[in-house]
mmCIF file of C-alpha atoms (C1' of nucleotides) in Angstrom:
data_model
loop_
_atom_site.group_PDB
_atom_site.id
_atom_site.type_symbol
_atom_site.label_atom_id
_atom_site.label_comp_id
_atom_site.label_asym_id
_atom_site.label_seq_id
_atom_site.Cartn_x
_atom_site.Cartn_y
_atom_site.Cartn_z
ATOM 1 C CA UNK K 726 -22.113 -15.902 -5.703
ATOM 2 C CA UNK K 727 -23.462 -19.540 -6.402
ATOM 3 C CA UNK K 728 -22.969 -22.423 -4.189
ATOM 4 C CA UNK K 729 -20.496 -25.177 -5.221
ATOM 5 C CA UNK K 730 -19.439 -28.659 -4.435
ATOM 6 C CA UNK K 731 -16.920 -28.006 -2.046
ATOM 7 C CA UNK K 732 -14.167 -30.468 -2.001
ATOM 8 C CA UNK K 733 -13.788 -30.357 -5.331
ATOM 9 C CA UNK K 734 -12.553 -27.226 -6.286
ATOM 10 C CA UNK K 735 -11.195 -26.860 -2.301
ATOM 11 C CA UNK K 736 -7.970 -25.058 -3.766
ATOM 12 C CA UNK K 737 -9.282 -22.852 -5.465
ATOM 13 C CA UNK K 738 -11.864 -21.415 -2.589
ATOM 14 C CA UNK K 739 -9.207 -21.713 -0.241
ATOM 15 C CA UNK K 740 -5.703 -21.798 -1.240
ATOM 16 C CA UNK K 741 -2.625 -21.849 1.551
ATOM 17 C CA UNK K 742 -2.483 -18.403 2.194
ATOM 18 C CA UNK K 743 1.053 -17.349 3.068
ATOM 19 C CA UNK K 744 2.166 -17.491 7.090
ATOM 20 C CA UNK K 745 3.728 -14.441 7.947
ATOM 21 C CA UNK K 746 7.920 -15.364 7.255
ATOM 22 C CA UNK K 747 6.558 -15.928 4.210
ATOM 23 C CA UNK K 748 4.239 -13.236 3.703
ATOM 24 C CA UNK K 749 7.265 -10.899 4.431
ATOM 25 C CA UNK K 750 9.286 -12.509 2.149
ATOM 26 C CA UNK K 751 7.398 -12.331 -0.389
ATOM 27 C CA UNK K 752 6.085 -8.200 0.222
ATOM 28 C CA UNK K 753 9.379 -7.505 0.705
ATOM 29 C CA UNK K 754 10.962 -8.510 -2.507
ATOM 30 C CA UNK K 755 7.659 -7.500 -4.553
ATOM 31 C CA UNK K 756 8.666 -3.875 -2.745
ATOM 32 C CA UNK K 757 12.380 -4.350 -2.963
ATOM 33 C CA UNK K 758 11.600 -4.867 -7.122
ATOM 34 C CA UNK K 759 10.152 -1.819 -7.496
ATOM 35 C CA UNK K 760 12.013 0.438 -5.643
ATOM 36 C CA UNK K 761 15.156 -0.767 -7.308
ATOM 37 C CA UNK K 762 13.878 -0.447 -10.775
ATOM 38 C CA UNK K 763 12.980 3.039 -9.983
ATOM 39 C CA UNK K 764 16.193 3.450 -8.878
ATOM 40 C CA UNK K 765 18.195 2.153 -11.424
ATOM 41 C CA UNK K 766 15.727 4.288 -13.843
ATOM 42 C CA UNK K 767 16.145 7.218 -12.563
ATOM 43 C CA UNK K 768 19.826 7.348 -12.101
ATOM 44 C CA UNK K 769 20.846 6.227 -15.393
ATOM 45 C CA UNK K 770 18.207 8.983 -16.646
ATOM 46 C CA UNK K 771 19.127 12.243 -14.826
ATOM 47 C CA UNK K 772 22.890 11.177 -14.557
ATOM 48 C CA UNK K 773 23.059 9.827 -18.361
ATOM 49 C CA UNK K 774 19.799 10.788 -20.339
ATOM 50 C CA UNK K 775 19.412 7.044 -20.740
ATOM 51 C CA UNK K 776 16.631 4.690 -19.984
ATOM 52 C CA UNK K 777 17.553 1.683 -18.511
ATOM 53 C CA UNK K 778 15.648 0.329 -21.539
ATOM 54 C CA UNK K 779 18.288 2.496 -23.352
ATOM 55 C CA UNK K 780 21.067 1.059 -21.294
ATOM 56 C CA UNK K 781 20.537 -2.277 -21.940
ATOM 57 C CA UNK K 782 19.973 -1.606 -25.640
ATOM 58 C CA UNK K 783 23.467 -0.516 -25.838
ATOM 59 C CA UNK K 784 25.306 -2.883 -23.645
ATOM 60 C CA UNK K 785 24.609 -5.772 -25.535
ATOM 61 C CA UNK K 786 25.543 -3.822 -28.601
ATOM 62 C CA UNK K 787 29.069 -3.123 -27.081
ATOM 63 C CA UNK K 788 29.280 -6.246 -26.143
ATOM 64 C CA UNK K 789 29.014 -7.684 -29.390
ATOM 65 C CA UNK K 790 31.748 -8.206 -31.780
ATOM 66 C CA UNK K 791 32.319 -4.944 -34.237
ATOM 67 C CA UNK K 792 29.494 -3.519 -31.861
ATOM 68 C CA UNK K 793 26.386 -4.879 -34.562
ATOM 69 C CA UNK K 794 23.928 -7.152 -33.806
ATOM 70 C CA UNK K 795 20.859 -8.437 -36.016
ATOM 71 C CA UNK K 796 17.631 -6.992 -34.628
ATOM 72 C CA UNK K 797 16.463 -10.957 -33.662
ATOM 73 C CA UNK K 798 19.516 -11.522 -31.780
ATOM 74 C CA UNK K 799 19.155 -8.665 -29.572
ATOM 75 C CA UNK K 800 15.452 -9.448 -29.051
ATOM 76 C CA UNK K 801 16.559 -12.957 -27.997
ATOM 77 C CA UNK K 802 19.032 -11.300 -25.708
ATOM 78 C CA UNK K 803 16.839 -8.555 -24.300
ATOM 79 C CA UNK K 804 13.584 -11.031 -23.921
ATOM 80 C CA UNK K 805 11.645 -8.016 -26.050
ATOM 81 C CA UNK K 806 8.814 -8.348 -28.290
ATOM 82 C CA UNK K 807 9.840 -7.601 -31.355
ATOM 83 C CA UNK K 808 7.557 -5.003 -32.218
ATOM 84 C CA UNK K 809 8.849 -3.054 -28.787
ATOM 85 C CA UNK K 810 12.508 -3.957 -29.873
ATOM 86 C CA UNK K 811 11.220 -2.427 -33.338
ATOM 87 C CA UNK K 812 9.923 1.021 -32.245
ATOM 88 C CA UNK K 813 12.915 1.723 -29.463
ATOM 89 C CA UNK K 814 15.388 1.083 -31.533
ATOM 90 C CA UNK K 815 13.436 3.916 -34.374
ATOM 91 C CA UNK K 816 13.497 6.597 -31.257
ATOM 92 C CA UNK K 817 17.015 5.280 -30.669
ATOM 93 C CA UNK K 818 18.100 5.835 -34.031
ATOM 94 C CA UNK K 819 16.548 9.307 -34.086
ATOM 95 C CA UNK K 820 18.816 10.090 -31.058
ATOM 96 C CA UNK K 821 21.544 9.180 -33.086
ATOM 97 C CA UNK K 822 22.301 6.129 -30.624
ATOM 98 C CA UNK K 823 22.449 3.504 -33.109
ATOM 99 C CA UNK K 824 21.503 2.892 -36.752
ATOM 100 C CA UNK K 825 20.082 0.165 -38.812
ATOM 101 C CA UNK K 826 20.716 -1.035 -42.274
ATOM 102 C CA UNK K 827 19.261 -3.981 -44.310
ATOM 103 C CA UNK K 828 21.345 -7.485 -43.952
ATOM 104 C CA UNK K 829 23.050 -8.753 -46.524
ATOM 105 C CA UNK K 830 22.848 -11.786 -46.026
ATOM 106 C CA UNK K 831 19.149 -12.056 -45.675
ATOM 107 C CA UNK K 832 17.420 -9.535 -46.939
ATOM 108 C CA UNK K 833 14.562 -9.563 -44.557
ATOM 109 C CA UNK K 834 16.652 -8.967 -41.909
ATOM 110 C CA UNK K 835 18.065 -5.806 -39.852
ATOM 111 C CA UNK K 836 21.425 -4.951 -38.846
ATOM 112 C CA UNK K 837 21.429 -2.984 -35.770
ATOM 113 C CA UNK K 838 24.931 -1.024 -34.843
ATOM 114 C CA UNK K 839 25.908 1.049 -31.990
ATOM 115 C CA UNK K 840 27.114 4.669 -33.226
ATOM 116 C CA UNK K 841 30.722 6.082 -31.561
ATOM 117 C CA UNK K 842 27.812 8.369 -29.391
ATOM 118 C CA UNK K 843 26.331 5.663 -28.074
ATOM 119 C CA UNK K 844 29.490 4.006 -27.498
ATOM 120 C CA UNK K 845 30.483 7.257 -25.818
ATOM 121 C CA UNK K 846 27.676 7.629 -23.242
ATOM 122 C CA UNK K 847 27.400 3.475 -22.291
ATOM 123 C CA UNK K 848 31.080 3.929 -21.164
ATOM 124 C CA UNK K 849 29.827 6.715 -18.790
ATOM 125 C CA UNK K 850 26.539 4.968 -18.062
ATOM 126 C CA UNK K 851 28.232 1.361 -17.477
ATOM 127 C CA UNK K 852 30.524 3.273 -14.802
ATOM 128 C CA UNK K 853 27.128 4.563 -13.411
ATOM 129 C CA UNK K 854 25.155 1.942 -13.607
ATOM 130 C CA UNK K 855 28.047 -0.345 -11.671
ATOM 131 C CA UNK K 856 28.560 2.460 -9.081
ATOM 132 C CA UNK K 857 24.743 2.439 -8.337
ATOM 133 C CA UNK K 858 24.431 -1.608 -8.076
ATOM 134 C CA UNK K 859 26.805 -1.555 -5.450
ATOM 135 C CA UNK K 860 25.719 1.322 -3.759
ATOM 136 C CA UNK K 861 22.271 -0.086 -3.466
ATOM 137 C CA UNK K 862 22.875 -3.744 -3.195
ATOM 138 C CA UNK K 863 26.076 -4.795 -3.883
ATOM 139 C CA UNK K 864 28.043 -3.529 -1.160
ATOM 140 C CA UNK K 865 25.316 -4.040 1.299
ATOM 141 C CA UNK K 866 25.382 -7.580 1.644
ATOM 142 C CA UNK K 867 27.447 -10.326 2.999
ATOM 143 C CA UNK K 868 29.101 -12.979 1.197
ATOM 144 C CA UNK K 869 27.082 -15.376 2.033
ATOM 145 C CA UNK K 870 24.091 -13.610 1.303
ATOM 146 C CA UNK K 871 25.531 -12.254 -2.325
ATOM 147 C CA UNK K 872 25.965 -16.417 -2.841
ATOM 148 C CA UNK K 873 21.973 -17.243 -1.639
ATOM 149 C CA UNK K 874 21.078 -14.653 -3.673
ATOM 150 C CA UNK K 875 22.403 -15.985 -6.561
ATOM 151 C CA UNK K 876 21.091 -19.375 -5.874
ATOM 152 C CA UNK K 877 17.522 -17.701 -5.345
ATOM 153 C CA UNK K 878 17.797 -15.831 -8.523
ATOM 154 C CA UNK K 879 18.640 -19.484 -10.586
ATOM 155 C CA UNK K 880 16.080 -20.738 -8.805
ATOM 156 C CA UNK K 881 13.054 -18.778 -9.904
ATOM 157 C CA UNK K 882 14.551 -17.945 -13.015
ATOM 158 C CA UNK K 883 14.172 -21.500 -13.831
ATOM 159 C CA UNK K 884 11.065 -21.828 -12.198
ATOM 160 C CA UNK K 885 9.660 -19.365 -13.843
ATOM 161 C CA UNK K 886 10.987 -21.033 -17.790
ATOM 162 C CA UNK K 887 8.914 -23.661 -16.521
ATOM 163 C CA UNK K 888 5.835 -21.815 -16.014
ATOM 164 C CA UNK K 889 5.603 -19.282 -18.321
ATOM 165 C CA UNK K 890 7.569 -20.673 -21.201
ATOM 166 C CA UNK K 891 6.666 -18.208 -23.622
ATOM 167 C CA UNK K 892 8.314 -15.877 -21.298
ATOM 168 C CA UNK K 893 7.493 -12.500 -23.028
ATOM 169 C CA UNK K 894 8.168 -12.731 -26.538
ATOM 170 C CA UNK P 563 30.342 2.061 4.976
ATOM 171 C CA UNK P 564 30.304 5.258 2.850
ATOM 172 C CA UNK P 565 33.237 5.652 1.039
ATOM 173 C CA UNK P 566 36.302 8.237 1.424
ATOM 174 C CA UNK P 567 36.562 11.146 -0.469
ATOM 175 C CA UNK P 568 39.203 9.547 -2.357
ATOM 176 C CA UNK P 569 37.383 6.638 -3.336
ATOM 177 C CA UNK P 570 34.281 8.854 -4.836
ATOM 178 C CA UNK P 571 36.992 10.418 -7.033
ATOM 179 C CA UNK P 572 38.383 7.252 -8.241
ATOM 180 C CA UNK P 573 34.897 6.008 -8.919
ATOM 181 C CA UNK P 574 34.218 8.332 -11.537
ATOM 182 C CA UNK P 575 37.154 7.551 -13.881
ATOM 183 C CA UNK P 576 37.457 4.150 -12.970
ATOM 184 C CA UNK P 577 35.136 2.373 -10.995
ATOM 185 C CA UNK P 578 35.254 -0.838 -8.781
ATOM 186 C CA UNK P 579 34.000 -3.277 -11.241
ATOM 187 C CA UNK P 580 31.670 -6.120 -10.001
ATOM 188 C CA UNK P 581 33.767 -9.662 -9.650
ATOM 189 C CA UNK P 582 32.744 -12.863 -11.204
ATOM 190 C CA UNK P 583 30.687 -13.546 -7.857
ATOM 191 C CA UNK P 584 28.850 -10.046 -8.024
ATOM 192 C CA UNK P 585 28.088 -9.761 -11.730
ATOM 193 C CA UNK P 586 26.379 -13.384 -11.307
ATOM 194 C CA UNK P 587 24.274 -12.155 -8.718
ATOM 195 C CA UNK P 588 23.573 -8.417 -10.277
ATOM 196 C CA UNK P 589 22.504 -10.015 -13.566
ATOM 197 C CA UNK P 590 20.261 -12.727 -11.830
ATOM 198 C CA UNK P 591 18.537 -10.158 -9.801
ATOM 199 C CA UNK P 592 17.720 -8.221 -12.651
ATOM 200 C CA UNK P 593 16.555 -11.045 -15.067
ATOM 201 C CA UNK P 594 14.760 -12.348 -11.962
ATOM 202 C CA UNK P 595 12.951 -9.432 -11.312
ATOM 203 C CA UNK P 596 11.807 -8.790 -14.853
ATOM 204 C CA UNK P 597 10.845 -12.491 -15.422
ATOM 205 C CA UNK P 598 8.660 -12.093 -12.017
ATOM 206 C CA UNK P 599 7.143 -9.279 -12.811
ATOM 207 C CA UNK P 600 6.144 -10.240 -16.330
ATOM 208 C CA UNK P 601 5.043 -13.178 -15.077
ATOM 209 C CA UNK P 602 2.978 -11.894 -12.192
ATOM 210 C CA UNK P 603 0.957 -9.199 -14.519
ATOM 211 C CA UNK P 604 0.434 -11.763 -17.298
ATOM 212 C CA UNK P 605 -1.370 -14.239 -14.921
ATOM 213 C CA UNK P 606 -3.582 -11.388 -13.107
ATOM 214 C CA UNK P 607 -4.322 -10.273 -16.736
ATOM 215 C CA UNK P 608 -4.836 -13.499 -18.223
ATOM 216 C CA UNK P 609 -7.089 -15.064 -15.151
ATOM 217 C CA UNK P 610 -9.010 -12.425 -13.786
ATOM 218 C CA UNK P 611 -8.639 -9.215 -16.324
ATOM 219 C CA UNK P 612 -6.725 -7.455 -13.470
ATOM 220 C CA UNK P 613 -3.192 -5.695 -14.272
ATOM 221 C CA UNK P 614 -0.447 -5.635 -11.406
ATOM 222 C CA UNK P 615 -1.432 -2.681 -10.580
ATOM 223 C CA UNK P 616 -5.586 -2.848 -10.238
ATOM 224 C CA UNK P 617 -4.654 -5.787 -8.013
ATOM 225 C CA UNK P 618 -2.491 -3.298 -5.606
ATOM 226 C CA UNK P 619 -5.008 -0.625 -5.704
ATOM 227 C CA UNK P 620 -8.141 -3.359 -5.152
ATOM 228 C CA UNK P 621 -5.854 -5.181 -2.122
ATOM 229 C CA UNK P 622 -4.828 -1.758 -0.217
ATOM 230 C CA UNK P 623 -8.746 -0.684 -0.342
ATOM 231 C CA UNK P 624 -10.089 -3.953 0.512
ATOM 232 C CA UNK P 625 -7.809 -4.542 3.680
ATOM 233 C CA UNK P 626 -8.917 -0.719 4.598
ATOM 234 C CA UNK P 627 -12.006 -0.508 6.915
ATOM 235 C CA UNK P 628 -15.321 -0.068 5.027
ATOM 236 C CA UNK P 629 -13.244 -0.530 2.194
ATOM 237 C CA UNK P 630 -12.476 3.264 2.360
ATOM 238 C CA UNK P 631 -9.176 5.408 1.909
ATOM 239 C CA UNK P 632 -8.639 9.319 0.925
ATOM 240 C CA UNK P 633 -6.692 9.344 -2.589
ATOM 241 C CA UNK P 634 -3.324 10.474 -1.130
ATOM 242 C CA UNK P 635 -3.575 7.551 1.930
ATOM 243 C CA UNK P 636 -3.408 5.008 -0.996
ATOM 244 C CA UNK P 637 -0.851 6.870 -2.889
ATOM 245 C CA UNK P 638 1.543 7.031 0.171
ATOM 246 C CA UNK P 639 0.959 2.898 0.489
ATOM 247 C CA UNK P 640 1.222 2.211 -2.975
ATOM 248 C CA UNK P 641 4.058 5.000 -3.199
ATOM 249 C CA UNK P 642 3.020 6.009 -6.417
ATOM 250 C CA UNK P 643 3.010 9.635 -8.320
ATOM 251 C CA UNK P 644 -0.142 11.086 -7.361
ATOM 252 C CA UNK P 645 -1.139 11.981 -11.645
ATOM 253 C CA UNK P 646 -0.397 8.427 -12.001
ATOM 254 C CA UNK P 647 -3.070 7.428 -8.813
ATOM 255 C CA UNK P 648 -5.599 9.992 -10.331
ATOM 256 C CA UNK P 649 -5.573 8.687 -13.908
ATOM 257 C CA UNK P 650 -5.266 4.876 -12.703
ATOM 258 C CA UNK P 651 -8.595 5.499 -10.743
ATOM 259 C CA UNK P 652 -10.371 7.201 -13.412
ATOM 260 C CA UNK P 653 -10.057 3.835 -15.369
ATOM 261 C CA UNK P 654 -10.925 1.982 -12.518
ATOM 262 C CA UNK P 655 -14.367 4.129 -12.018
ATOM 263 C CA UNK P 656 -15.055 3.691 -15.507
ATOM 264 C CA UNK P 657 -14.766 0.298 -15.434
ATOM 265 C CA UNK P 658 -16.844 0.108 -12.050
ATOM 266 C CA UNK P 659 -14.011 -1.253 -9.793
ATOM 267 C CA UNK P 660 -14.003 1.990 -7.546
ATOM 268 C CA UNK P 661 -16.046 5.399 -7.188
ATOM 269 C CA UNK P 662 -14.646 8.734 -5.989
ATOM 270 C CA UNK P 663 -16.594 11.649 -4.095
ATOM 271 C CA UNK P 664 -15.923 14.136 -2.597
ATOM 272 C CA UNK P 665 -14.692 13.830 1.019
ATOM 273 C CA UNK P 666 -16.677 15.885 3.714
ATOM 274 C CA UNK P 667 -13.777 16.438 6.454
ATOM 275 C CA UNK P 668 -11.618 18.364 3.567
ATOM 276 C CA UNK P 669 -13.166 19.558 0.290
ATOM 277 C CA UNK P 670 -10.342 19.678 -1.720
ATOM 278 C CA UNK P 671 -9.682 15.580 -1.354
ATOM 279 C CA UNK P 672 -11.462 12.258 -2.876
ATOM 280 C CA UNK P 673 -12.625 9.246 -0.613
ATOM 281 C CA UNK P 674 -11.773 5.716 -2.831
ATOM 282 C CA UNK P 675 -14.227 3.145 -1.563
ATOM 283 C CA UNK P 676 -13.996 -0.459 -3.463
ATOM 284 C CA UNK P 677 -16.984 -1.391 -5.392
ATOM 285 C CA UNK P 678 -19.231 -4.944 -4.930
ATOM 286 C CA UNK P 679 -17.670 -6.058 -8.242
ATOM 287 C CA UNK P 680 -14.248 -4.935 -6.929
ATOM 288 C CA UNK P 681 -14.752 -6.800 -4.145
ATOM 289 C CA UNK P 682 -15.575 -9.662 -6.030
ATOM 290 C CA UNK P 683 -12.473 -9.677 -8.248
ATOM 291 C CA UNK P 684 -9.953 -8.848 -6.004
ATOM 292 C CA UNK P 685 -10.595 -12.079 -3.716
ATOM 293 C CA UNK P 686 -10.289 -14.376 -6.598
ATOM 294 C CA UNK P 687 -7.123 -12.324 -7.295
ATOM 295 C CA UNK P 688 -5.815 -12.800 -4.566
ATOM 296 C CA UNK P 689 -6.428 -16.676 -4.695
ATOM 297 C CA UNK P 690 -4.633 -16.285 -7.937
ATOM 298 C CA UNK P 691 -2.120 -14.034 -6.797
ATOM 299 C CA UNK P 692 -0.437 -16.368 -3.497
ATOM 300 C CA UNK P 693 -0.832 -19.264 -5.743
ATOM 301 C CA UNK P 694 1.673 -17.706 -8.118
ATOM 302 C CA UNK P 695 3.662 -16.563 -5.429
ATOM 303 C CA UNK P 696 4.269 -19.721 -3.926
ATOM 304 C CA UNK P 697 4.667 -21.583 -6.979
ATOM 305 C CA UNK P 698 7.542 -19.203 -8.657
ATOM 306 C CA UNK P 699 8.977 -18.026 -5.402
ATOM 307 C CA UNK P 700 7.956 -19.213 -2.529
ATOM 308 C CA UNK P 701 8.042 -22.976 -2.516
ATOM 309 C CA UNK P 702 10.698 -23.152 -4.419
ATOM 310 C CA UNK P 703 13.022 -21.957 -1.999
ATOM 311 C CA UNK P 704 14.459 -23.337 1.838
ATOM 312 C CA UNK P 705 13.367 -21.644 5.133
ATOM 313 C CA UNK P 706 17.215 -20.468 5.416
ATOM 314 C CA UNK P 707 16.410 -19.098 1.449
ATOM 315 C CA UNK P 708 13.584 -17.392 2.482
ATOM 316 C CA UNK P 709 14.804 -15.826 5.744
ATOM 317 C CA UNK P 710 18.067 -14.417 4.115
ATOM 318 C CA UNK P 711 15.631 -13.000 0.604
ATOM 319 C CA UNK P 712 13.939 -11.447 3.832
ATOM 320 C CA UNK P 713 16.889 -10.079 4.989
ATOM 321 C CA UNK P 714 18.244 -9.043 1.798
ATOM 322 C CA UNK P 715 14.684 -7.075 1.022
ATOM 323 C CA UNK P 716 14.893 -5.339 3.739
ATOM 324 C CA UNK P 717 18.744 -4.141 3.667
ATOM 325 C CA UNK P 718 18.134 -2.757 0.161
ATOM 326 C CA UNK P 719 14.847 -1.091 0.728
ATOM 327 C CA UNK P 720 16.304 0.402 3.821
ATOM 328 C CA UNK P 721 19.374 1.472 1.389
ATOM 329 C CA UNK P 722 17.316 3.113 -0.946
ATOM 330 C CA UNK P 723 15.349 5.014 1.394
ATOM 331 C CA UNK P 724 18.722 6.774 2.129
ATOM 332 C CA UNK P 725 19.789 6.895 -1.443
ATOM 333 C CA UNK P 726 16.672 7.912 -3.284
ATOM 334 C CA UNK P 727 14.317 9.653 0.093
ATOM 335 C CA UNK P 728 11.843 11.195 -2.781
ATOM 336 C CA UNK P 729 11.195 7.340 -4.314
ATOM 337 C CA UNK P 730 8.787 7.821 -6.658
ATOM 338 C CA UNK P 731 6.233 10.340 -5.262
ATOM 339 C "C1'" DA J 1490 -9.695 39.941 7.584
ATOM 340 C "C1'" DG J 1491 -6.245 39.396 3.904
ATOM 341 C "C1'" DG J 1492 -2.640 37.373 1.437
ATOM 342 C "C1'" DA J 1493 0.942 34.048 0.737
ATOM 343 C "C1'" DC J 1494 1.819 29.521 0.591
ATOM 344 C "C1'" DA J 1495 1.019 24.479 1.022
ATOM 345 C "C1'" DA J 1496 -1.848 20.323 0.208
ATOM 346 C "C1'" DG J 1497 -5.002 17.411 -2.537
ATOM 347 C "C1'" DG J 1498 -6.353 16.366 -7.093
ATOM 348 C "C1'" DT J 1499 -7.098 16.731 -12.157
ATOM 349 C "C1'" DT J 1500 -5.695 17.438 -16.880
ATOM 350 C "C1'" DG J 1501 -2.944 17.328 -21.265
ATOM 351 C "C1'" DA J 1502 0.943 16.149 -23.798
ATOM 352 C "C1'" DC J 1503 4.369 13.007 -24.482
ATOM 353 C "C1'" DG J 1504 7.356 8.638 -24.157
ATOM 354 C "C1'" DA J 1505 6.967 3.837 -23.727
ATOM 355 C "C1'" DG J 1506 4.975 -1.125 -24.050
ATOM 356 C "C1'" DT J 1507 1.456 -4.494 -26.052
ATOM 357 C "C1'" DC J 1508 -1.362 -6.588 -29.310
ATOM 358 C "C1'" DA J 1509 -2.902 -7.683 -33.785
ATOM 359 C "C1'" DA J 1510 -2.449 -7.059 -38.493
ATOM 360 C "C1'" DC J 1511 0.452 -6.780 -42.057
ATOM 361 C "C1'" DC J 1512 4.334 -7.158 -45.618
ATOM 362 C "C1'" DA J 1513 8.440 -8.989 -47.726
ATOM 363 C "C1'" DG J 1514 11.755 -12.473 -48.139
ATOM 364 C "C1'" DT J 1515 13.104 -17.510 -47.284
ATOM 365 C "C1'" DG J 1516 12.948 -22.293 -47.664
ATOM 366 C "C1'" DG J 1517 10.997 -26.440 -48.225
ATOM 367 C "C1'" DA J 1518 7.706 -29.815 -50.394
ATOM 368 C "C1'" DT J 1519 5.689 -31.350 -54.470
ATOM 369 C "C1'" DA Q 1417 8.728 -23.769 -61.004
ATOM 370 C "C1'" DT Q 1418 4.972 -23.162 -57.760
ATOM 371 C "C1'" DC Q 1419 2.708 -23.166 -53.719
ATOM 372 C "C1'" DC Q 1420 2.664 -22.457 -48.909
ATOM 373 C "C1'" DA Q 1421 4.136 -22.001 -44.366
ATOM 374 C "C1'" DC Q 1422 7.472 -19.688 -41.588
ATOM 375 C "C1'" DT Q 1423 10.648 -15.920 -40.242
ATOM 376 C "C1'" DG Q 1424 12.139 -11.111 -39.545
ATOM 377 C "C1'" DG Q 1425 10.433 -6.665 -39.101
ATOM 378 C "C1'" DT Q 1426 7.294 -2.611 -39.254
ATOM 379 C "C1'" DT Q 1427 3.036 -0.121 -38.343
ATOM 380 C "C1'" DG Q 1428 -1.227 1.608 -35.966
ATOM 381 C "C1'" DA Q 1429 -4.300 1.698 -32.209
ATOM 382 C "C1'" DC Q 1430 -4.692 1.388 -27.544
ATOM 383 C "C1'" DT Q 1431 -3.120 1.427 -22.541
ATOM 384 C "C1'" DC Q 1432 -0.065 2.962 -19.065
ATOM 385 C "C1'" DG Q 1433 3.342 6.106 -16.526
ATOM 386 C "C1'" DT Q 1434 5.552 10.770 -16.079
ATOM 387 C "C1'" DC Q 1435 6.085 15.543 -16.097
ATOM 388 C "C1'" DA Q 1436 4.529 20.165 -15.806
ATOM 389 C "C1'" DA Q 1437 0.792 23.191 -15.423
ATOM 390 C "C1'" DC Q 1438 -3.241 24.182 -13.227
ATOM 391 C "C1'" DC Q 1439 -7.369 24.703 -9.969
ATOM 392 C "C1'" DT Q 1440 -9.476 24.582 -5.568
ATOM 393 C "C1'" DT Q 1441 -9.374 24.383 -0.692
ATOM 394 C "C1'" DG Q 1442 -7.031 24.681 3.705
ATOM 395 C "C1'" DT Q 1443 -3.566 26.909 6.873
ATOM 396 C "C1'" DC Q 1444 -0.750 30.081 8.862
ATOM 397 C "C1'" DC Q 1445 1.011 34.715 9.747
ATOM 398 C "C1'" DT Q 1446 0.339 39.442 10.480
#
DNA sequence: AGGACAAGGTTGACGAGTCAACCAGTGGAT
DNA sequence: ATCCACTGGTTGACTCGTCAACCTTGTCCT
C-alpha cells in the first residue's frame, strides 16, 4: 500500500520462504494433523459414542488414584481452559460419565470422579483407541523412524513452551 | 501387513498394548499436534485477525488463477464438509474477504473469487504464517529430521486414505 | 419428452470451544 | 479483624463444525 524504508523491516517484506524439502515437510505434517485427528475422532465416536475430548477426559480420571481428580488438576493435565474444562465436564455429568461434588478441603474447589460407566466404556475405548494408533501410525513405521519421531515431537514441544508460554490456558 | 484373522480376534479382548518406545512417541505426537495447532491459529488470530482456517481458504484461492475456484474445487483441496465450506464463506463474504455468484457454465454451483482486501491479508499471512513454521518446526529440526517427518507424513496420510477413504467430506 | 437420480449448495438445529465477566472462598499483609 | 489480591469455578454470548433435510439444476435412460 505505502512505500517503506526497505532494509529495515527487510524480514518482514520478505521472509525465507520455505524451499521445497521443506515446504513438503511442513504441508505434509499440517495435512498428516488433520487427517489423524479426524481419524482418531471419528473412531472413538461411532465405535464408542465418545469424543476424543471425552476420551481424554476419562483417561486421566482412570488414571488417577481412586479414579477423582480436582477440576484444576485435570485442566493442568488436559492444557484446557477452565471454562471449556467447566462446561464438558456439565454435558459429561449429564451423560452420567462422571460427577462432581464440592472439596472438602477447600471449599472453592471441585472434585471431579469417574462413574463405574465411564470406567466401563474407557476400558472399551482405550482398547480402541490403541488398536487405531497402531493401525494408523504405529505399526507403519520403522524403528528408527518411531525414535526421530519422538525426538521431533520433544523438540517442538519444547519449542513451542518457549514461544507461546501461555500455551492455551 | 494386515493382520490374521486370529489376531483381529485377539485385538478385541486384549489388545497389543503400545511399549515404552511407542507410548512415548503416540503421546508426543498428540501433545505436539495440539500445541501446533493452538499455536498456529493463535498467531494468525492475534497478528492478522485471520483463523487457521480463513488462512487455508485465502491461500488455496490466491494460488488459483484469477484468484477463482467453483465452491466444491476448494472443498475437495481443503477436504472439508461442504455445509462447513458454505457457512465458512458466508462469514468470509460478510466480512468482505470473498464474494460468491453464480457460475455461468453450471447454474446450480458458486464461483469463490478472493477479494482486494483478501488479497491483502493473506500475503501478510503468509509472511506470518512460514515465519511460524520455521521457527516451531522447521528450524528446529536436522535435514535427516526433516526428511524422515516427510516420510513419516506421507506413510500415515497414505494409511489413512485406506483406513478412513470418506475423510471428512 | 419425461422421470429418476446425482451433483452443487444452502439452511437450521445442535454440540463444542473461547472470551470476558462474575462469584465465592482463601490467604496474606497490616 | 479487615482489607485486598489471588485462586477455583461457573455462566452467557458468540463463533465454529457437523449432521440431516432441503432446493435447484444437470444427466442419463427409456
Amino acid at each position: 500500500m505505502t512505500s517503506q524504508p526497505v532494509d529495515r523491516l527487510a524480514d518482514v517484506t520478505e521472509p525465507r520462504w520455505l524451499n521445497e524439502q521443506e515446504e513438503r515437510a511442513w504441508r505434509g505434517l499440517m495435512t498428516m494433523e488433520e487427517g489423524l485427528t479426524a481419524f482418531i475422532d471419528r473412531r472413538l465416536r461411532t465405535h464408542c459414542g465418545l469424543s476424543h475430548a471425552d476420551y481424554q477426559v476419562l483417561a486421566h480420571l482412570s488414571e488417577a488414584p481412586g479414579g477423582r481428580l480436582r477440576s484444576f488438576e485435570l485442566g493442568d493435565l488436559l492444557r484446557w481452559e477452565k471454562s471449556r474444562l467447566s462446561q464438558h465436564l456439565s454435558r459429561m455429568q449429564a451423560r452420567d460419565l462422571v460427577t462432581r461434588e464440592r472439596s472438602q478441603v477447600d471449599q472453592r474447589g471441585a472434585v471431579v470422579t469417574i462413574t463405574a460407566q465411564g470406567t466401563q466404556l474407557i476400558s472399551v475405548a482405550a482398547r480402541q483407541h490403541v488398536a487405531d494408533a497402531r493401525d494408523a501410525v504405529i505399526d507403519q513405521l520403522t524403528a528408527t523412524e518411531l525414535k526421530t519421531l519422538t525426538a521431533i515431537a520433544d523438540k517442538v514441544r519444547e519449542r513451542l513452551a518457549v514461544l507461546d508460554p501461555s500455551g492455551r490456558r
